[in-house]
Short mmCIF file of C-alpha atoms and ligand atoms in Angstrom, two decimals:
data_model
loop_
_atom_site.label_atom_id
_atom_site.label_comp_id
_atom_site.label_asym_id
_atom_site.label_seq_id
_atom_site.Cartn_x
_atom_site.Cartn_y
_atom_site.Cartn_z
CA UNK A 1 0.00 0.00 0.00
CA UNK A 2 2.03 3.26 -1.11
CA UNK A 3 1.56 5.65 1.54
CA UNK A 4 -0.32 9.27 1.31
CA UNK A 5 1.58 12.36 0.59
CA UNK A 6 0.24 15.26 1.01
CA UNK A 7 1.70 18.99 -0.01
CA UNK A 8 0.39 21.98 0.84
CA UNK A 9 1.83 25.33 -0.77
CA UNK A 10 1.59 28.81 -1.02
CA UNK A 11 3.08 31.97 -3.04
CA UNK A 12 6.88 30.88 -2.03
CA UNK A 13 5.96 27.88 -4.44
CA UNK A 14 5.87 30.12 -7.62
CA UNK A 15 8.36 32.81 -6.20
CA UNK A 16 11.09 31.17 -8.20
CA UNK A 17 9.01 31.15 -11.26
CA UNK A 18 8.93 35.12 -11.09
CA UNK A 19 5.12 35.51 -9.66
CA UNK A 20 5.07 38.02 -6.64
CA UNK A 21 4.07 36.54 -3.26
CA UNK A 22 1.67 38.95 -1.85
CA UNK A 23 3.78 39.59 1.93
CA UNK A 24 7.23 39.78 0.97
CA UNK A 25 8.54 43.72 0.79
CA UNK A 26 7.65 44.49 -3.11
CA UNK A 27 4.73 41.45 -2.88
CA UNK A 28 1.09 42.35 -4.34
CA UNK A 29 -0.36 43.46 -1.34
CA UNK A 30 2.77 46.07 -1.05
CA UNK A 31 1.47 47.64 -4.66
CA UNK A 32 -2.38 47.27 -4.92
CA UNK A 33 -4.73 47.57 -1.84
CA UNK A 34 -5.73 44.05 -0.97
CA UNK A 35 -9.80 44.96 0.09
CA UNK A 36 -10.15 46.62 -3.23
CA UNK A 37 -8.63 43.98 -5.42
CA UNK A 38 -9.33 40.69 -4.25
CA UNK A 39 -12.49 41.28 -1.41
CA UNK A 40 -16.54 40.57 -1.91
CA UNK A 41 -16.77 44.06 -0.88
CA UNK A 42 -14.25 45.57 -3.25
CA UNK A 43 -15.69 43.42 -6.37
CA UNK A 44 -19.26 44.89 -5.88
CA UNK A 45 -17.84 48.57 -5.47
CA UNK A 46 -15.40 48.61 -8.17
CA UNK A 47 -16.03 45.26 -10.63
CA UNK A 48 -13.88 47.24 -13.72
CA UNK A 49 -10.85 47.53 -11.10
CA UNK A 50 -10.92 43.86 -9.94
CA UNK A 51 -11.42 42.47 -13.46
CA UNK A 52 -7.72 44.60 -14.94
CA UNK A 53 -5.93 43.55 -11.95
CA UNK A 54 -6.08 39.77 -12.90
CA UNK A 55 -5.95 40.21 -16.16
CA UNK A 56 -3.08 41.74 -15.27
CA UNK A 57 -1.84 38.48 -13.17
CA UNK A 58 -2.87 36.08 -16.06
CA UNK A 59 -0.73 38.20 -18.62
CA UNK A 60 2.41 37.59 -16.17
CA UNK A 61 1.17 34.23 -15.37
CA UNK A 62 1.58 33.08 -19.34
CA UNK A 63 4.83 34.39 -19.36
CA UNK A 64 5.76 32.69 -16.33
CA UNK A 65 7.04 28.97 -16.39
CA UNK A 66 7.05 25.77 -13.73
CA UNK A 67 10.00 26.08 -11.50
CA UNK A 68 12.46 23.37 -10.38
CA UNK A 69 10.44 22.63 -7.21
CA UNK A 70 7.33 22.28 -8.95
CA UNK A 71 8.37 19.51 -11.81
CA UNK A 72 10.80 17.99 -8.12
CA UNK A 73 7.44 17.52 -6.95
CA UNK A 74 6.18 15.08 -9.65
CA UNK A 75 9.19 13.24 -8.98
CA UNK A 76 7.49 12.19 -5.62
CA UNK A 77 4.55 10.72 -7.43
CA UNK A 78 6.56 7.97 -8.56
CA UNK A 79 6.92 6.60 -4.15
CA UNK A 80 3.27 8.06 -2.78
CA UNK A 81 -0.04 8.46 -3.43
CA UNK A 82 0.43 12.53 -3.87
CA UNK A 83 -1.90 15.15 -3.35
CA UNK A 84 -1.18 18.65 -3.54
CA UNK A 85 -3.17 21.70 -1.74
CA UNK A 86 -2.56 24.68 -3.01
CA UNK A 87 -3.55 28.50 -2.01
CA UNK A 88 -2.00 29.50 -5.57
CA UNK A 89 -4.60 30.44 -8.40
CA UNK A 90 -1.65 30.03 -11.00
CA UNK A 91 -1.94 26.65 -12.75
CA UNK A 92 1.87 26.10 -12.36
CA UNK A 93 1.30 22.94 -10.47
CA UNK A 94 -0.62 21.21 -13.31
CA UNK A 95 1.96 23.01 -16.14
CA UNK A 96 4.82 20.67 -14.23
CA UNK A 97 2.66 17.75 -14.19
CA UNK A 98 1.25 17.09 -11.24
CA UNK A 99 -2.01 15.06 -11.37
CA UNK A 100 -3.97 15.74 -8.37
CA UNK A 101 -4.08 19.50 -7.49
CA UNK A 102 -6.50 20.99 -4.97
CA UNK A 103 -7.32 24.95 -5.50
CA UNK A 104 -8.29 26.49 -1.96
CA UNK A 105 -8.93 30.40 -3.69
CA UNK A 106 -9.58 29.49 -6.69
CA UNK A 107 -7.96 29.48 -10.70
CA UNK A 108 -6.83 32.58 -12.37
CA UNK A 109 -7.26 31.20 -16.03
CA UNK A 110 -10.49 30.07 -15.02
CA UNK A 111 -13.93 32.81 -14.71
CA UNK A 112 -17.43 31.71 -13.63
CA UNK A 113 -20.78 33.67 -14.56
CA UNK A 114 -22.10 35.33 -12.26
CA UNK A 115 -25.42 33.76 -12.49
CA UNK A 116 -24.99 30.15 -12.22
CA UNK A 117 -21.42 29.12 -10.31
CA UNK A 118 -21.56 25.91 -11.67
CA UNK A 119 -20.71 27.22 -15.30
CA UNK A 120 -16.83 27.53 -15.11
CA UNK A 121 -15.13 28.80 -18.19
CA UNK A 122 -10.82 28.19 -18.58
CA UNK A 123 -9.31 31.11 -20.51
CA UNK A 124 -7.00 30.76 -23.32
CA UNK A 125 -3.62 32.66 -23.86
CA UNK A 126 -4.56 34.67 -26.83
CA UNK A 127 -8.21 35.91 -24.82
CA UNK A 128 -6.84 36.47 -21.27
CA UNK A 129 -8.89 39.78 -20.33
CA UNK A 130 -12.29 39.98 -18.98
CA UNK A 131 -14.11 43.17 -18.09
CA UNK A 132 -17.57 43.91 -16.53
CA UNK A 133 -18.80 44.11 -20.42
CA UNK A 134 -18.10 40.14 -20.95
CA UNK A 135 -20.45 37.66 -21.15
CA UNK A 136 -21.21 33.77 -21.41
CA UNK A 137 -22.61 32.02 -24.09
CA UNK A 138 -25.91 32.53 -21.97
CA UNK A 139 -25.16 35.93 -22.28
CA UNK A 140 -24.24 36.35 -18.60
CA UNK A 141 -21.45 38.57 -16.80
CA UNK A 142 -18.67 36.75 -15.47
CA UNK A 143 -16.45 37.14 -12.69
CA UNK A 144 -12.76 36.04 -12.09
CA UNK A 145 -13.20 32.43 -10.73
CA UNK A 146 -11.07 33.15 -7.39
CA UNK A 147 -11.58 32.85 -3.68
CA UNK A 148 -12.71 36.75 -2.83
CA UNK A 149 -11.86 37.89 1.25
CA UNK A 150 -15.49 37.17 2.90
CA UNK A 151 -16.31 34.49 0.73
CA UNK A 152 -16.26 30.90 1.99
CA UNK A 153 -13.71 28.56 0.80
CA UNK A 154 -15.57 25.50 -0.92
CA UNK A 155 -12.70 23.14 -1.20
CA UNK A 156 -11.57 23.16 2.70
CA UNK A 157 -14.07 19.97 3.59
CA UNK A 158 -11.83 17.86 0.83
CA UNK A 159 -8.81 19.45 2.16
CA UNK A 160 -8.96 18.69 6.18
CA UNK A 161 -9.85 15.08 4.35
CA UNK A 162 -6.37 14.87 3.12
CA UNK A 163 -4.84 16.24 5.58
CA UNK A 164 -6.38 14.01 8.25
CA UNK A 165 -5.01 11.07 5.77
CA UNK A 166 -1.63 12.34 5.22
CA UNK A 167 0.87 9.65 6.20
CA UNK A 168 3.21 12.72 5.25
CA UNK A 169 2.43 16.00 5.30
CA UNK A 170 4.61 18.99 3.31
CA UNK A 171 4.31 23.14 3.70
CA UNK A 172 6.21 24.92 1.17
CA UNK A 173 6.41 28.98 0.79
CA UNK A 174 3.61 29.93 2.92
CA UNK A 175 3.31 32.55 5.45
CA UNK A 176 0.44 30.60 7.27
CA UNK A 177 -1.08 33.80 8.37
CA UNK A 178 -4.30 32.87 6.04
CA UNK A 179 -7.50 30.84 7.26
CA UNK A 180 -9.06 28.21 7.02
CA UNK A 181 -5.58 27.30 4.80
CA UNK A 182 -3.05 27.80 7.78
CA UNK A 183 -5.10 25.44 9.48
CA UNK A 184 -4.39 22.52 7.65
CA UNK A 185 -1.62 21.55 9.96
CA UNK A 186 -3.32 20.63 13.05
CA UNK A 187 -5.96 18.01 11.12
CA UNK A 188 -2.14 15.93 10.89
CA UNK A 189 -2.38 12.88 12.40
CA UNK A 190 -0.28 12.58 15.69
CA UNK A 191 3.26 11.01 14.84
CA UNK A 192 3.05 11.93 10.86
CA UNK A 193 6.16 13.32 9.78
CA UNK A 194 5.44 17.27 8.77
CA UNK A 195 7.82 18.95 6.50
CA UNK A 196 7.68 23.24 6.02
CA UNK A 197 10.20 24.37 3.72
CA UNK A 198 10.73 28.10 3.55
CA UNK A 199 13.70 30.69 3.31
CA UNK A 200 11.98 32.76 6.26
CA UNK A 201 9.90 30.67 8.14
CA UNK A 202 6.96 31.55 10.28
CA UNK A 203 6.87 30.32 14.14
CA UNK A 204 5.67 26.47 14.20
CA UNK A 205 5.76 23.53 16.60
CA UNK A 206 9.07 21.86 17.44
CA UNK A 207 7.96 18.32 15.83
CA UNK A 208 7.87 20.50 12.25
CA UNK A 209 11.25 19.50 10.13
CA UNK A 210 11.81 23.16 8.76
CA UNK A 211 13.89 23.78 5.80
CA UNK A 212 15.08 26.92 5.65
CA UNK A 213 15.58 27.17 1.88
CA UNK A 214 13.88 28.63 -1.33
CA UNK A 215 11.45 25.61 -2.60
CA UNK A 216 13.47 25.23 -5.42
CA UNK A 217 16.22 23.43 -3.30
CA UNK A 218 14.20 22.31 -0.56
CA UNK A 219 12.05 20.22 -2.74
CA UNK A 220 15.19 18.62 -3.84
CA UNK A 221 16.35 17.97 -0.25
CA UNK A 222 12.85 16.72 -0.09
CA UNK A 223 12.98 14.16 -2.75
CA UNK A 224 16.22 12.89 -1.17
CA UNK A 225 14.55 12.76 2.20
CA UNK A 226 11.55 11.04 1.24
CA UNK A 227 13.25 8.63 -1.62
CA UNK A 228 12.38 4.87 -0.31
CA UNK A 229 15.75 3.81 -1.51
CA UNK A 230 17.34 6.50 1.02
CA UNK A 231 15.21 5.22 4.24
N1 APR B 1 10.63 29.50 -1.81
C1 APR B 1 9.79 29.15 -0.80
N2 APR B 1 9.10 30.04 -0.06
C2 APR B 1 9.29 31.35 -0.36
C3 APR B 1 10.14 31.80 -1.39
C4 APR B 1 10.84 30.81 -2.13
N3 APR B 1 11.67 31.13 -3.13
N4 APR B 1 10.10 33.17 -1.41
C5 APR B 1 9.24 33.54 -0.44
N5 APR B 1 8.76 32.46 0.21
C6 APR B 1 7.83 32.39 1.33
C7 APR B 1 7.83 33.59 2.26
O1 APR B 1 8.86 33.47 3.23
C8 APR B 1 6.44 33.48 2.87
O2 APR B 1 6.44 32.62 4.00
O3 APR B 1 6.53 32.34 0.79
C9 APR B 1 5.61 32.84 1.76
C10 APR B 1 4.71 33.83 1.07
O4 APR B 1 3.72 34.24 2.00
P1 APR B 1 2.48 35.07 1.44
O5 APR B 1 2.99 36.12 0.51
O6 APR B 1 1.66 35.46 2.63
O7 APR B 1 1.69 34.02 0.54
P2 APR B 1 0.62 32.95 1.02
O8 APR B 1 0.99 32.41 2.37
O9 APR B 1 0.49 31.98 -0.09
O10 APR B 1 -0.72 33.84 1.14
C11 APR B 1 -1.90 33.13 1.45
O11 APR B 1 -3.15 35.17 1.12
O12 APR B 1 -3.66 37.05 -0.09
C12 APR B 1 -4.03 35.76 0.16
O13 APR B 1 -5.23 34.44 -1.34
C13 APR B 1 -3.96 34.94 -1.10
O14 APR B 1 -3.43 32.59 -1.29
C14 APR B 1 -2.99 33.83 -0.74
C15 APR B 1 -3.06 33.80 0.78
#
């Protein structure tokens, strides 16, 4: 029975693929304010604004490629049942090949109409931009298909689920200040091995094995670590 691995990462993931974190000095939240961009609140008062700032992410986003850690990753599906969780909205994860990726705030090449949530539309590169003026084939407006501040997070239930199966668990490039995402770590199992690699840590329990590295490398310490032939 391979044993369940389970990843959970954050903006540190895609750092080293060139996309901003949004806490680091310089990070999104340091250039755009973060309750009119990506809130409930700031979507209903200024739509036009929220829709050109990610169309702005998606342009970067196709320029942008998988990073070492990311395609590492996919090197640990070859040992474990793997299952990432990630807070990203870039589809990075998937570009490198990993098969079983869990979005907690959503997809940035993804948009949803605004009157049925159910109809979920993927973006291609050469018709990245939406505005307040698009609509669906049902002739509905449409809405970036991300995880707003105030809104609930849909995909937590299957998320505590593999967390609470995790024979492994892994946190890479998260500042854990976020809920319910930076709660993940206390549905671990008792006695499973938990793994956080990041270049600037924050504050967690003792029984975490921190790596204090960029993801790129850690990742690679990772796949050395968790290698069957190396236990
Ligand atoms: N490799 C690994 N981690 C890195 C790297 C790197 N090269 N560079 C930075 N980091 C780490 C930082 O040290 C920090 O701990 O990535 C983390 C980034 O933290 P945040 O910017 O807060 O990103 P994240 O934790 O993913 O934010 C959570 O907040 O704004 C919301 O919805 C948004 O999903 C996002 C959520």
């Amino acid at each position: 029975m391979r044993k369940k691995l389970v990843i959970s990462t954050g903006a540190g993931m895609s750092a080293e693929s060139g996309l901003s974190t949004f806490r680091d000095a310089g990070g999104l939240w340091a250039n755009y304010p973060v309750m009119d961009v990506a809130s409930a609140d700031g979507f209903a008062r200024n739509p036009a604004l929220v829709h050109r700032f990610y169309n702005e992410r998606r342009h970067e986003l196709v320029k942008a490629s998988p990073n070492a850690g990311h395609r590492a990753l996919t090197e640990l599906e070859q040992w474990y049942d793997t299952f990432i969780i990630t807070q990203n909205v870039d589809d990075l994860h998937e570009r490198a090949g990993s098969h079983n990726v869990l979005h907690l705030h959503g997809e940035l090449m993804k948009v949803r109409s605004m009157r049925d949530e159910n109809r979920v539309y993927t973006l291609d590169k050469d018709n990245l931009d939406t505005s307040t003026e698009t609509r669906d084939i049902h002739g509905d407006p449409v809405r970036p298909h991300i995880v707003f501040f105030q809104e609930a997070v849909p995909n937590i239930e299957p998320a505590i689920k593999l967390a609470q199966e995790a024979d492994i668990f892994v946190v890479i490039g998260t500042s854990l200040v976020v809920y319910p995402a930076a709660a993940l770590l206390n549905y671990v199992r008792p006695g499973v091995p938990i793994y956080y690699i990041d270049p600037n840590p924050a504050p967690v329990p003792s029984y975490v094995h921190v790596l204090k590295m960029p993801a790129t490398q850690g990742v690679h310490e990772l796949v050395n670590i968790l290698n069957p032939d190396n236990q």
